[in-house]
mmCIF file of C-alpha atoms in Angstrom:
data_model
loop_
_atom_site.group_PDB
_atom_site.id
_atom_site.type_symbol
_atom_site.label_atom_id
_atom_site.label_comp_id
_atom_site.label_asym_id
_atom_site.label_seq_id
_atom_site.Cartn_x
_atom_site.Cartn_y
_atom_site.Cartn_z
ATOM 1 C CA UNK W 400 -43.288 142.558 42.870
ATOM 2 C CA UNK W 401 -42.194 139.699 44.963
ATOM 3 C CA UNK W 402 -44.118 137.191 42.376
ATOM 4 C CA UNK W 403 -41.956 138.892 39.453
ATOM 5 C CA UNK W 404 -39.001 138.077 40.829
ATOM 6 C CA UNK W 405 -39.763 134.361 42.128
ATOM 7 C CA UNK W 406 -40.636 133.700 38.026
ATOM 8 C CA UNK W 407 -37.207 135.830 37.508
ATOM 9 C CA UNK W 408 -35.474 133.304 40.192
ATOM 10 C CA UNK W 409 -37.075 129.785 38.876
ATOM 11 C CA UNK W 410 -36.422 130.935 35.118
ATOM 12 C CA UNK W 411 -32.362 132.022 36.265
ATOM 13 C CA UNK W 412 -32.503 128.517 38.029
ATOM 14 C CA UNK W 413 -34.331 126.493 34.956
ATOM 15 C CA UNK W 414 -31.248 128.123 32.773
ATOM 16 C CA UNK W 415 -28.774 127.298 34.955
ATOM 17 C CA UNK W 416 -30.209 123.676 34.624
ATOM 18 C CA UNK W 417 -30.644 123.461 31.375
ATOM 19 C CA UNK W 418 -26.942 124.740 30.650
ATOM 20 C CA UNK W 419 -25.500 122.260 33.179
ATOM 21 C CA UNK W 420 -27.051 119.610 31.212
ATOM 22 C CA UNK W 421 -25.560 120.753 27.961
ATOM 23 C CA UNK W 422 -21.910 120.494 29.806
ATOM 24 C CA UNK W 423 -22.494 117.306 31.259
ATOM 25 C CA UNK W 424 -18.848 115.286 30.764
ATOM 26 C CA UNK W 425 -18.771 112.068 29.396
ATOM 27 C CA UNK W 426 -20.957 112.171 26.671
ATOM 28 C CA UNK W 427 -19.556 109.886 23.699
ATOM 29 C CA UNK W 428 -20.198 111.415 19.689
ATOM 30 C CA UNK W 429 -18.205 109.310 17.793
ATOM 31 C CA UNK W 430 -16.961 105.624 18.346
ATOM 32 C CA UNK W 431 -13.299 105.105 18.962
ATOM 33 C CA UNK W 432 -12.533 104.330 15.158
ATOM 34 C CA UNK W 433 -13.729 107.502 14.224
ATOM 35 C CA UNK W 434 -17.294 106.597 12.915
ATOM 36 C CA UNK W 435 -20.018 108.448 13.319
ATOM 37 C CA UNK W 436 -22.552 106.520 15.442
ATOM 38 C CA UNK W 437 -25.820 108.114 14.166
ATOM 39 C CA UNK W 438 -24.243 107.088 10.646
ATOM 40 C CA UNK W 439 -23.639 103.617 11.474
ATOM 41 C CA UNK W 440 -26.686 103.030 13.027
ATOM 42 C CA UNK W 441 -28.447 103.179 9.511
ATOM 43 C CA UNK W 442 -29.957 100.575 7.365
ATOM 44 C CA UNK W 443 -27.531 99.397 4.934
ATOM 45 C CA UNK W 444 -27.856 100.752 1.468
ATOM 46 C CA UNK W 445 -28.635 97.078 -0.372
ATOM 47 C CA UNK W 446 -30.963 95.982 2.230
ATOM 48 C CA UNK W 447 -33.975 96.199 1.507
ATOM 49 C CA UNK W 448 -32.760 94.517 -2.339
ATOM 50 C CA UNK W 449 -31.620 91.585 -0.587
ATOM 51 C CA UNK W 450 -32.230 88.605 -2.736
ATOM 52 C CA UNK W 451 -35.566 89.489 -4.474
ATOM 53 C CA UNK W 452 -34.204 92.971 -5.190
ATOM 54 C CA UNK W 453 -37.974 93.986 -5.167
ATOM 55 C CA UNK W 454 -37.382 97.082 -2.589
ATOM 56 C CA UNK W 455 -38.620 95.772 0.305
ATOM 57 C CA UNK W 456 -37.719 92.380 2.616
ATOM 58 C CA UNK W 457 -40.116 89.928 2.767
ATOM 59 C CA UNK W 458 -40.306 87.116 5.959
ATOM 60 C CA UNK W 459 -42.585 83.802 5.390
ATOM 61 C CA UNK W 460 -43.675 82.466 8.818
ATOM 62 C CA UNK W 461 -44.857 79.106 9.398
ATOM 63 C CA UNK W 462 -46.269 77.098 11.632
ATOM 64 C CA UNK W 463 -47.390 73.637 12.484
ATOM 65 C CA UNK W 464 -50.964 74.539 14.073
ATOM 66 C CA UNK W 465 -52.733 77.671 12.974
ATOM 67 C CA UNK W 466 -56.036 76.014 13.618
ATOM 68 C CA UNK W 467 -55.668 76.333 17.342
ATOM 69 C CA UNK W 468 -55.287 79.958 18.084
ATOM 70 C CA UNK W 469 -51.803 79.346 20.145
ATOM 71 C CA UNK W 470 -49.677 80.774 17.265
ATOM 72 C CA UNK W 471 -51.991 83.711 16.911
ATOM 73 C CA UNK W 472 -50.040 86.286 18.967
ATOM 74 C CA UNK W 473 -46.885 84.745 17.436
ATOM 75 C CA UNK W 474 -48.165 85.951 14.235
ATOM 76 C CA UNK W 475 -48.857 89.250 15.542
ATOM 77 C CA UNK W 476 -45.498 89.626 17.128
ATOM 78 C CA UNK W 477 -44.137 88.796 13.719
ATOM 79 C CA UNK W 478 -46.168 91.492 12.138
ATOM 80 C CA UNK W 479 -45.252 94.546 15.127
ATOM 81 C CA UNK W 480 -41.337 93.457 14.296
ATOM 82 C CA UNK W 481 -42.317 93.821 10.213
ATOM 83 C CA UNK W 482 -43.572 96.896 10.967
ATOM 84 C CA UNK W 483 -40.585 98.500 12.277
ATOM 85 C CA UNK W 484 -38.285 97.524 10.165
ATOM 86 C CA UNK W 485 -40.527 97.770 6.800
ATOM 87 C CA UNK W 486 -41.001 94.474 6.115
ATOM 88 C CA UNK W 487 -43.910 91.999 4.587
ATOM 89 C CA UNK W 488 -44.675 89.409 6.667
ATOM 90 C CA UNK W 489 -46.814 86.137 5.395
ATOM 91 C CA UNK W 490 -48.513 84.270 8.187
ATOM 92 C CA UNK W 491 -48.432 80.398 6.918
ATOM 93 C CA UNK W 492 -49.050 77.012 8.388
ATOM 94 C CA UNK W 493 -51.730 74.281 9.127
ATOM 95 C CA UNK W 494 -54.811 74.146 9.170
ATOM 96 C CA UNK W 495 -55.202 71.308 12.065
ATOM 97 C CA UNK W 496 -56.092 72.328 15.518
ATOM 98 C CA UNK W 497 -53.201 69.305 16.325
ATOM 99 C CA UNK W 498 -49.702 69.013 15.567
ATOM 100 C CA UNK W 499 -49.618 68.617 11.813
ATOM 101 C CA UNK W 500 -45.831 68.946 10.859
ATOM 102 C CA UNK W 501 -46.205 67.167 7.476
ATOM 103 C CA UNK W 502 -48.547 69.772 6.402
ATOM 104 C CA UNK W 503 -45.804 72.356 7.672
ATOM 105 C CA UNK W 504 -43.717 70.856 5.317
ATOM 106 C CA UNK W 505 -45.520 70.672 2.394
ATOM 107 C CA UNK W 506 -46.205 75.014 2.876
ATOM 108 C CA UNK W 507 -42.514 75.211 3.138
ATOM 109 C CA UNK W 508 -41.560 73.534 0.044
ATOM 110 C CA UNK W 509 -43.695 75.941 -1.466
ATOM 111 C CA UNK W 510 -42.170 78.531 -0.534
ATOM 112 C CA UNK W 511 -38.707 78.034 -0.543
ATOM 113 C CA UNK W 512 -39.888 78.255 -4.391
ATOM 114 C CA UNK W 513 -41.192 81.755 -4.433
ATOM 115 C CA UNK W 514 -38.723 84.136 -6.019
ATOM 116 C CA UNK W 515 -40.113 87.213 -3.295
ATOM 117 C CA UNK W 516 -39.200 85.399 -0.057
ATOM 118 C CA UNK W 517 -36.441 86.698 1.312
ATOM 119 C CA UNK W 518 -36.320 84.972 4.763
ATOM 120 C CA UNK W 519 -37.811 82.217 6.360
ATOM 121 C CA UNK W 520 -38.955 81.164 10.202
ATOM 122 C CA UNK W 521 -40.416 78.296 10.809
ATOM 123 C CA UNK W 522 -41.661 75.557 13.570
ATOM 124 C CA UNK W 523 -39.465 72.491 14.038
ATOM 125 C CA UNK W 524 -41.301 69.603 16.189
ATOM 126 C CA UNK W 525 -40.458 66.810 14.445
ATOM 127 C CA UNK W 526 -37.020 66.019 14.506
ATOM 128 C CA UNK W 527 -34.632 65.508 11.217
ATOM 129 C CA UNK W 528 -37.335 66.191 9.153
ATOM 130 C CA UNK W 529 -36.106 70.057 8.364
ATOM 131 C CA UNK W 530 -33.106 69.827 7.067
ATOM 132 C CA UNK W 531 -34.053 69.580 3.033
ATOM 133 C CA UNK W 532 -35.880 72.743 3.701
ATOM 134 C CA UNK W 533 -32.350 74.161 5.025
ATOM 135 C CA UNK W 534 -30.228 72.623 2.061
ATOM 136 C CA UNK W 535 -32.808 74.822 -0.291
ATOM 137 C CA UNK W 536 -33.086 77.579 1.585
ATOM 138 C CA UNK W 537 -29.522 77.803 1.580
ATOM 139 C CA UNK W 538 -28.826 76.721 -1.789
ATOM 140 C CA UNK W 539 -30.978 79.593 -2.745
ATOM 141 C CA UNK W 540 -29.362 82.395 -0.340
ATOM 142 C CA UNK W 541 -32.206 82.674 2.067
ATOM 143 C CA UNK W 542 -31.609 82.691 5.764
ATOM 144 C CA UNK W 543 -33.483 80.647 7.959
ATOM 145 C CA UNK W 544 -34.699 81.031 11.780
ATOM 146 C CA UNK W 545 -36.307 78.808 13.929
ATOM 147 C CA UNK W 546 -38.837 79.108 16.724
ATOM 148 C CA UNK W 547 -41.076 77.352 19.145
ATOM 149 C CA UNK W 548 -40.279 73.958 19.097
ATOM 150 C CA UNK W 549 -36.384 73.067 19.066
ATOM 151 C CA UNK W 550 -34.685 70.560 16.765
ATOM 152 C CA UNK W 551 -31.487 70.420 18.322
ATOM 153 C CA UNK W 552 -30.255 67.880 15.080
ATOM 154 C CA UNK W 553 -31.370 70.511 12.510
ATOM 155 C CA UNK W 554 -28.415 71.273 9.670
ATOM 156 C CA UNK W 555 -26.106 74.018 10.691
ATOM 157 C CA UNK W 556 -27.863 74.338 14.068
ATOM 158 C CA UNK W 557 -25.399 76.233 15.482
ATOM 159 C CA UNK W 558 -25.671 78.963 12.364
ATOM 160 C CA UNK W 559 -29.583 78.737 12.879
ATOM 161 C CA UNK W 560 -30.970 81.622 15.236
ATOM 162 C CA UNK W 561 -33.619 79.368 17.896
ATOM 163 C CA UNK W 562 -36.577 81.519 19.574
ATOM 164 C CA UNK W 563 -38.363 79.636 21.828
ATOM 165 C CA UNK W 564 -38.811 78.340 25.552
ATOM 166 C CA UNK W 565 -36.740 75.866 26.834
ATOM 167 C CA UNK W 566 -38.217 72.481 27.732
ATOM 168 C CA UNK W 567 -36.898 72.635 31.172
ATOM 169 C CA UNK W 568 -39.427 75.615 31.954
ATOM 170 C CA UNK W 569 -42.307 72.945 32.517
ATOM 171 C CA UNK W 570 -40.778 72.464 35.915
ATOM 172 C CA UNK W 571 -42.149 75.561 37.033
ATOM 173 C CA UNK W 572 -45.587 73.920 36.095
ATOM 174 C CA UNK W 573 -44.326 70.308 37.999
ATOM 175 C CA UNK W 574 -43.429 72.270 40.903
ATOM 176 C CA UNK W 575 -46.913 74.521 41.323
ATOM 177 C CA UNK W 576 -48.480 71.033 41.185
ATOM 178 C CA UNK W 577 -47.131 69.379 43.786
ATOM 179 C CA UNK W 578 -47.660 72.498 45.951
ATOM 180 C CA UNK W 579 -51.113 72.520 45.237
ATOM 181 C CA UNK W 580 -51.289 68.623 45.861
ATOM 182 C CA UNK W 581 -49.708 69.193 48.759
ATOM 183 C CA UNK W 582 -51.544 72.145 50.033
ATOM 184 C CA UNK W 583 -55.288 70.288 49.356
ATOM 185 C CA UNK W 584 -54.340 68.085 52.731
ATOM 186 C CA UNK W 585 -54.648 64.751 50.160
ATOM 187 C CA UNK W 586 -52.947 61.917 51.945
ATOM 188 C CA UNK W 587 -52.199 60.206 49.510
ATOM 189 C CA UNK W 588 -53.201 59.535 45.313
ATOM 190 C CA UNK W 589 -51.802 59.367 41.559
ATOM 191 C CA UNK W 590 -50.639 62.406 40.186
ATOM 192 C CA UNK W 591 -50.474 61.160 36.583
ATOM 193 C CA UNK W 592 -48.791 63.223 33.406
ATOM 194 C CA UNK W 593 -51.161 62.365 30.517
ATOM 195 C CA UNK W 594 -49.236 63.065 26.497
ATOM 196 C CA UNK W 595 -49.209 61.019 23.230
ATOM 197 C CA UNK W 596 -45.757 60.476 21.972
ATOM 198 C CA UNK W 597 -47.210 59.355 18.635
ATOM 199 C CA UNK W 598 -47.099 62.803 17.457
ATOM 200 C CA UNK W 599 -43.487 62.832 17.226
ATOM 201 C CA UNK W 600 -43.257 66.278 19.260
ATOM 202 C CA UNK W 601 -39.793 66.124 21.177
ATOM 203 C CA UNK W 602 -39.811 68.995 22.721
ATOM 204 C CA UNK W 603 -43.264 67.831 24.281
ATOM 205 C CA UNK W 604 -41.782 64.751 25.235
ATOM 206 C CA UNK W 605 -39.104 66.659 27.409
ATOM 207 C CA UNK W 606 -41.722 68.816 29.146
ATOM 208 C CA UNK W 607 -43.144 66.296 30.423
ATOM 209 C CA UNK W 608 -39.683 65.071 31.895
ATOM 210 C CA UNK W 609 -39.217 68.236 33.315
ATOM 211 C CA UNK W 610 -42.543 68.268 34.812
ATOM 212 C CA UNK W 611 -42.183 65.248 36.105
ATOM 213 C CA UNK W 612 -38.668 65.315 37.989
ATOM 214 C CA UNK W 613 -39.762 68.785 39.317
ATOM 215 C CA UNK W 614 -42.751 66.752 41.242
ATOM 216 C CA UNK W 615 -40.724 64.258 42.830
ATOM 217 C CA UNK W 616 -38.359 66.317 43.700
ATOM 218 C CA UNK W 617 -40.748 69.033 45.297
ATOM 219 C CA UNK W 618 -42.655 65.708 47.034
ATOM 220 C CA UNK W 619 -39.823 64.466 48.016
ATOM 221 C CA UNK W 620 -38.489 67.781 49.657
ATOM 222 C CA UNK W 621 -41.172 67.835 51.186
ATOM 223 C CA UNK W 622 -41.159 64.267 53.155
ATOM 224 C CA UNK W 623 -44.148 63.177 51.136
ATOM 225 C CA UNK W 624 -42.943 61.395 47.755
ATOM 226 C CA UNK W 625 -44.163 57.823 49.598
ATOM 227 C CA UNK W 626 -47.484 58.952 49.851
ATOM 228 C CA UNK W 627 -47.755 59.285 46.306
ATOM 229 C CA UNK W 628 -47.636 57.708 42.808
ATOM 230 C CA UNK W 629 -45.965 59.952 39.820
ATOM 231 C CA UNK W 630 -47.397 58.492 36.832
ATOM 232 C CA UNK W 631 -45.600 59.613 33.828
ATOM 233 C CA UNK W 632 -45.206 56.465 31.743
ATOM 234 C CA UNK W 633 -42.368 54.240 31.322
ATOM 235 C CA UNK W 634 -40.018 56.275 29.991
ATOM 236 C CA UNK W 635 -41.320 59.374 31.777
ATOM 237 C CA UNK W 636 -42.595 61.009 28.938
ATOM 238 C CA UNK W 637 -45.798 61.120 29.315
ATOM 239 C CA UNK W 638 -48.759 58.185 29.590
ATOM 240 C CA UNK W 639 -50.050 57.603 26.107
ATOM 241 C CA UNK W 640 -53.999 59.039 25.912
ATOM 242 C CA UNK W 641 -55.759 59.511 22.766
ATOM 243 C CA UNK W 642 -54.973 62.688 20.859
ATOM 244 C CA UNK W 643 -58.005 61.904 18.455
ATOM 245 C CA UNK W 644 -60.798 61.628 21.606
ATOM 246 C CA UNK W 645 -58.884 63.348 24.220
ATOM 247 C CA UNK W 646 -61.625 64.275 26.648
ATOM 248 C CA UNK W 647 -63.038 60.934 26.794
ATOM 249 C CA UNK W 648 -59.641 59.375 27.024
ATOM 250 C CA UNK W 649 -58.658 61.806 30.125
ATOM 251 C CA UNK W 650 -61.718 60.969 31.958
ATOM 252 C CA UNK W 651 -61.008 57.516 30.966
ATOM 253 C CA UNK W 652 -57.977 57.392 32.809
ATOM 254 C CA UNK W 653 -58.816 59.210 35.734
ATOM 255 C CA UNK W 654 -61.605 57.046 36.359
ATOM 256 C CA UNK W 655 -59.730 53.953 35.808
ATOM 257 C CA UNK W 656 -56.740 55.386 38.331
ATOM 258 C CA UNK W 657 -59.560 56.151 40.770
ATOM 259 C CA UNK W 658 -57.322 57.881 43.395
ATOM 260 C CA UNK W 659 -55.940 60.984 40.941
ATOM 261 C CA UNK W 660 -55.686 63.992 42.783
ATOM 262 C CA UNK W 661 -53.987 66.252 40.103
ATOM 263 C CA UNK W 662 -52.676 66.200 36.762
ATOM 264 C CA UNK W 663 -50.133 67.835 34.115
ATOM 265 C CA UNK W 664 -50.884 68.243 30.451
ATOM 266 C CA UNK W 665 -47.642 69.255 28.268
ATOM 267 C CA UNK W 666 -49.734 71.347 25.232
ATOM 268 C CA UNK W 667 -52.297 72.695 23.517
ATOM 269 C CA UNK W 668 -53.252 69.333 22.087
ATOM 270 C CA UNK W 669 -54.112 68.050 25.885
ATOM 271 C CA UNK W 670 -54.822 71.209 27.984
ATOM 272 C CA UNK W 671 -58.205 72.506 27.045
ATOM 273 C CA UNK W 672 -59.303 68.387 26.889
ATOM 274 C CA UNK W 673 -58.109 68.536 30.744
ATOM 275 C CA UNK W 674 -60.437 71.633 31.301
ATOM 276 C CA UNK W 675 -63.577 69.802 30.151
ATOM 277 C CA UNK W 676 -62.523 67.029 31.771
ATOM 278 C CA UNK W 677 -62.364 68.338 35.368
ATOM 279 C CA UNK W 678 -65.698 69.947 34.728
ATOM 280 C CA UNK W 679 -67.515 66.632 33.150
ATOM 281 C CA UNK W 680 -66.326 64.853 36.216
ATOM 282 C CA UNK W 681 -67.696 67.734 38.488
ATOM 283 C CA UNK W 682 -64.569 68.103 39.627
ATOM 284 C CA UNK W 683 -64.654 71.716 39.542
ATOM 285 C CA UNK W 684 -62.113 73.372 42.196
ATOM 286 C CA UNK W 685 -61.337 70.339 43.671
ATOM 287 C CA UNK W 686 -58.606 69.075 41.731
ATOM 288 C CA UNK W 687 -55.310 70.134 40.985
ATOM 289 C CA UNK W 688 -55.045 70.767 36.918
ATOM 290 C CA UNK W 689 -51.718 72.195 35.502
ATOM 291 C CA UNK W 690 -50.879 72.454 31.644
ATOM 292 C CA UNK W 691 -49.841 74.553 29.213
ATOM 293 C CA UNK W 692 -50.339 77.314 26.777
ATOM 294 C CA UNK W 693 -52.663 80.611 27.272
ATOM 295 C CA UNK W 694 -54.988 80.536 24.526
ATOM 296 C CA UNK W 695 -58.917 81.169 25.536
ATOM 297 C CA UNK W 696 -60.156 77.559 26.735
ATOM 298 C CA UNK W 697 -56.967 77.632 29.259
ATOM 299 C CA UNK W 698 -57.864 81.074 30.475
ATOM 300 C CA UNK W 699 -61.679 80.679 30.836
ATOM 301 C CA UNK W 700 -60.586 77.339 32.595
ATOM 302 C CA UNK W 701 -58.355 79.007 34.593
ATOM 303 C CA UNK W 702 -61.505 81.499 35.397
ATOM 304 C CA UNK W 703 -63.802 78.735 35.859
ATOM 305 C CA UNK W 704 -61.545 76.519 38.336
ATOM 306 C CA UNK W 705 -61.500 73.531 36.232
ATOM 307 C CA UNK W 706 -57.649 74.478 35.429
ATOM 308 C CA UNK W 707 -55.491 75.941 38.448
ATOM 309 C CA UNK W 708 -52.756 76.712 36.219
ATOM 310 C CA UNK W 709 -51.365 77.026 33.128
ATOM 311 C CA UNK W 710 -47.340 77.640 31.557
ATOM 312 C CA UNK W 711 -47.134 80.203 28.917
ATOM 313 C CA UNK W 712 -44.411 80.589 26.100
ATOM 314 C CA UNK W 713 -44.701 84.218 26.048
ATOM 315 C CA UNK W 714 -45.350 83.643 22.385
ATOM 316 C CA UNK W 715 -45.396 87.109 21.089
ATOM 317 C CA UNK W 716 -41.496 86.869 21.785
ATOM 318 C CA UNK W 717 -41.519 83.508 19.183
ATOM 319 C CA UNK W 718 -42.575 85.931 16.337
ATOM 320 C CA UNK W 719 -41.057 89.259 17.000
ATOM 321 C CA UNK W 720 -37.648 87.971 17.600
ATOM 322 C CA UNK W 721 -37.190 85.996 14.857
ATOM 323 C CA UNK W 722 -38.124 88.408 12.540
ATOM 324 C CA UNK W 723 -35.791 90.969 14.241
ATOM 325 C CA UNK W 724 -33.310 88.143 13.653
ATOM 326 C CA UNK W 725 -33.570 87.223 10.085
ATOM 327 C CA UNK W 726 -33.029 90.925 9.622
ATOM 328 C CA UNK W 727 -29.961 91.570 11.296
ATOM 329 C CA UNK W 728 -28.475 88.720 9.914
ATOM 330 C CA UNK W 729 -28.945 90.251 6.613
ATOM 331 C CA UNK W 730 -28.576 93.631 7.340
ATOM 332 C CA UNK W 731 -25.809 93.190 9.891
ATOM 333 C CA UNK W 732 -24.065 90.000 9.255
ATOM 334 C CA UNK W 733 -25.078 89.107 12.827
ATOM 335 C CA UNK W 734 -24.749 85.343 13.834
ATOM 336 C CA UNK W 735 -27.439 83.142 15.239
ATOM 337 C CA UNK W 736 -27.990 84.855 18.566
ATOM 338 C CA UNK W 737 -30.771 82.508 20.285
ATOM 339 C CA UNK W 738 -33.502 83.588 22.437
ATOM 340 C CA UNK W 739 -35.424 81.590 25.708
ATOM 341 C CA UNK W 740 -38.889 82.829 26.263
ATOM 342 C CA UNK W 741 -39.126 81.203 29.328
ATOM 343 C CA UNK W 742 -42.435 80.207 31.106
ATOM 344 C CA UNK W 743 -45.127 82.743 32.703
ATOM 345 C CA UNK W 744 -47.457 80.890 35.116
ATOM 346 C CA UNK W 745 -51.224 81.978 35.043
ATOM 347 C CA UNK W 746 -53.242 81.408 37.843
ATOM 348 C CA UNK W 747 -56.593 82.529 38.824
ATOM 349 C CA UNK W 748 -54.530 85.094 40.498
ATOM 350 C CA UNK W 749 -53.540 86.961 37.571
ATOM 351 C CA UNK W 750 -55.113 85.154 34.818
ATOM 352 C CA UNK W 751 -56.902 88.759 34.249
ATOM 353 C CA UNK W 752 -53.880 90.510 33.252
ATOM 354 C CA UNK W 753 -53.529 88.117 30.483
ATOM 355 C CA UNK W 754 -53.783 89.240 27.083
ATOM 356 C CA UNK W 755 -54.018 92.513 27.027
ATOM 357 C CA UNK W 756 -51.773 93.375 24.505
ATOM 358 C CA UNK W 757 -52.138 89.735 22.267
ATOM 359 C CA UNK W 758 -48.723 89.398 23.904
ATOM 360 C CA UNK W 759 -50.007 85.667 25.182
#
């Protein structure tokens, strides 16, 4: 009997809560113009005819390296954002495992030509060299997004949506560096910032500024700058090494230094090059190796100890954003809203977690 009316109690009290959160105050149904929200909130009715008028939207994406595996879960994040909104993403770009932004160009003025494309993202590492692709793209009504690299000169900048991570994040790698300098007990040594400026990367070229100021200033905080030389070229952009041999040119320089007890690479170009180099010179957790990027030769450096940490773009963000962008500028009239990725540093620590999700 007693058990009959404990379930008779709880279900009283279960109503009693359920009906209380019915009557909750403050709930809003209907914005203060006297819209519906739920209404509102839908696709627009020409949407999905937006300039090809073929029933569905259709996003080109295209980078400057697909031959490298960095832009891969960029590519997927572009695809997960298609997928809820119902659109047809194409996955373009080099070939090259290096920076190849002429070849970018050439895929673009291809498709600015195809009557299905209905918006386009796209890399911009090379400074000035994007804005004929704008003038057509615009000419023929299709909206444009950028992401990854920044061109800050680009035409209409400020009407451009920009996904990507912010140069200045690469202090975060300058600063683990010269902790973990500083935390081997070396008294002294080159910390050098290997790059090749050749390849007309800008936003490289800053990373390795950032890098660099965020050493000597975490030295110098530290009482210590004296003790050290921060090598970063003359214009502290990065000391010019071989792109085209980079293994042999790293080892090459750290040989010739002969007192380097850590250095920063600024990409993808340089940072699995600086792997094999620590490990050719047998140099294996004993030397303090920052760069950038999380594809699989940084994290199975990382593993290994021939890389003690690496920067990540968050990269999945650089192709799901865009994408989300492109289409609520058409479906929404929504302005360039810009988005930092930011940095996530990978250690051996938590170089495990990486990946799980292709988010990296």
């Amino acid at each position: 009997m007693r058990r009959v009316l404990f379930y008779a109690a709880s279900a009283a009290i279960l109503s009693l809560g359920v009906a209380h959160a019915f009557a909750q105050s403050g709930s809003v149904e209907k914005a203060v113009g006297g819209y519906n929200f739920e209404e509102a909130a839908k696709e627009a009715p020409g949407t999905k005819d937006f300039h090809s008028a073929d029933g569905h939207l259709t996003f080109a994406i295209v980078t400057h390296t697909a031959g490298n595996g960095f832009f891969d879960p960029v590519y997927v994040g572009a695809i997960a954002a298609g997928n809820m909104i119902g659109a047809k993403i194409l996955l373009l770009g080099s070939e090259s495992p290096v920076d190849d932004p002429a070849r970018e160009i050439e895929i673009l003025n291809q498709i600015i030509q195809d009557p299905t494309i209905d918006g386009i993202i796209m890399t911009t590492p090379q400074t000035g060299a994007y804005n004929d692709i704008v003038k057509a793209a615009e000419a023929a009504g299709i909206p444009v997004a950028t992401t990854n690299s920044f061109d800050g000169t680009i035409l209409h900048r400020s009407a451009i949506s920009h996904t990507g991570q912010d140069a200045s994040a690469a202090a975060i790698g300058g600063e683990a560096l010269a902790n973990c300098v500083l935390a081997s007990g070396a008294a002294g040594g080159s910390i050098v910032l290997p790059s090749s400026t050749a390849m007309g990367n800008i936003e490289v070229n800053n990373r390795v500024t950032a890098a660099f100021n965020a050493i000597v200033k975490t030295l110098k905080d530290a009482g210590k700058l004296d003790a050290f030389k921060v090598d970063a070229g003359p214009e502290n952009v990065g000391i010019d090494t071989n792109p085209n041999d980079p293994v042999n040119a790293l080892v090459s320089l750290f040989e010739s230094r002969g007192d380097v007890v850590g250095a920063f690479t600024a990409n993808n170009v340089f940072t699995p090059p600086l792997v094999k180099a620590v490990a050719q010179m047998g140099k294996t957790g004993k030397f303090c190796a920052y760069g950038f990027d999380l594809g699989p030769a940084q994290q199975e450096g990382i593993a290994a100890g021939n890389l003690t940490g690496s920067l990540g773009q968050q990269p999945f963000l650089q192709g799901f954003w865009p994408v989300m962008q492109l289409y609520l500028q058409i479906d929404r009239g929504i302005s360039a809203a810009n988005l930092d990725t930011r940095a996530q540093l990978v250690t051996k620590d938590n170089v495990a977690k990486v990946g799980k999700r292709f988010e990296n």
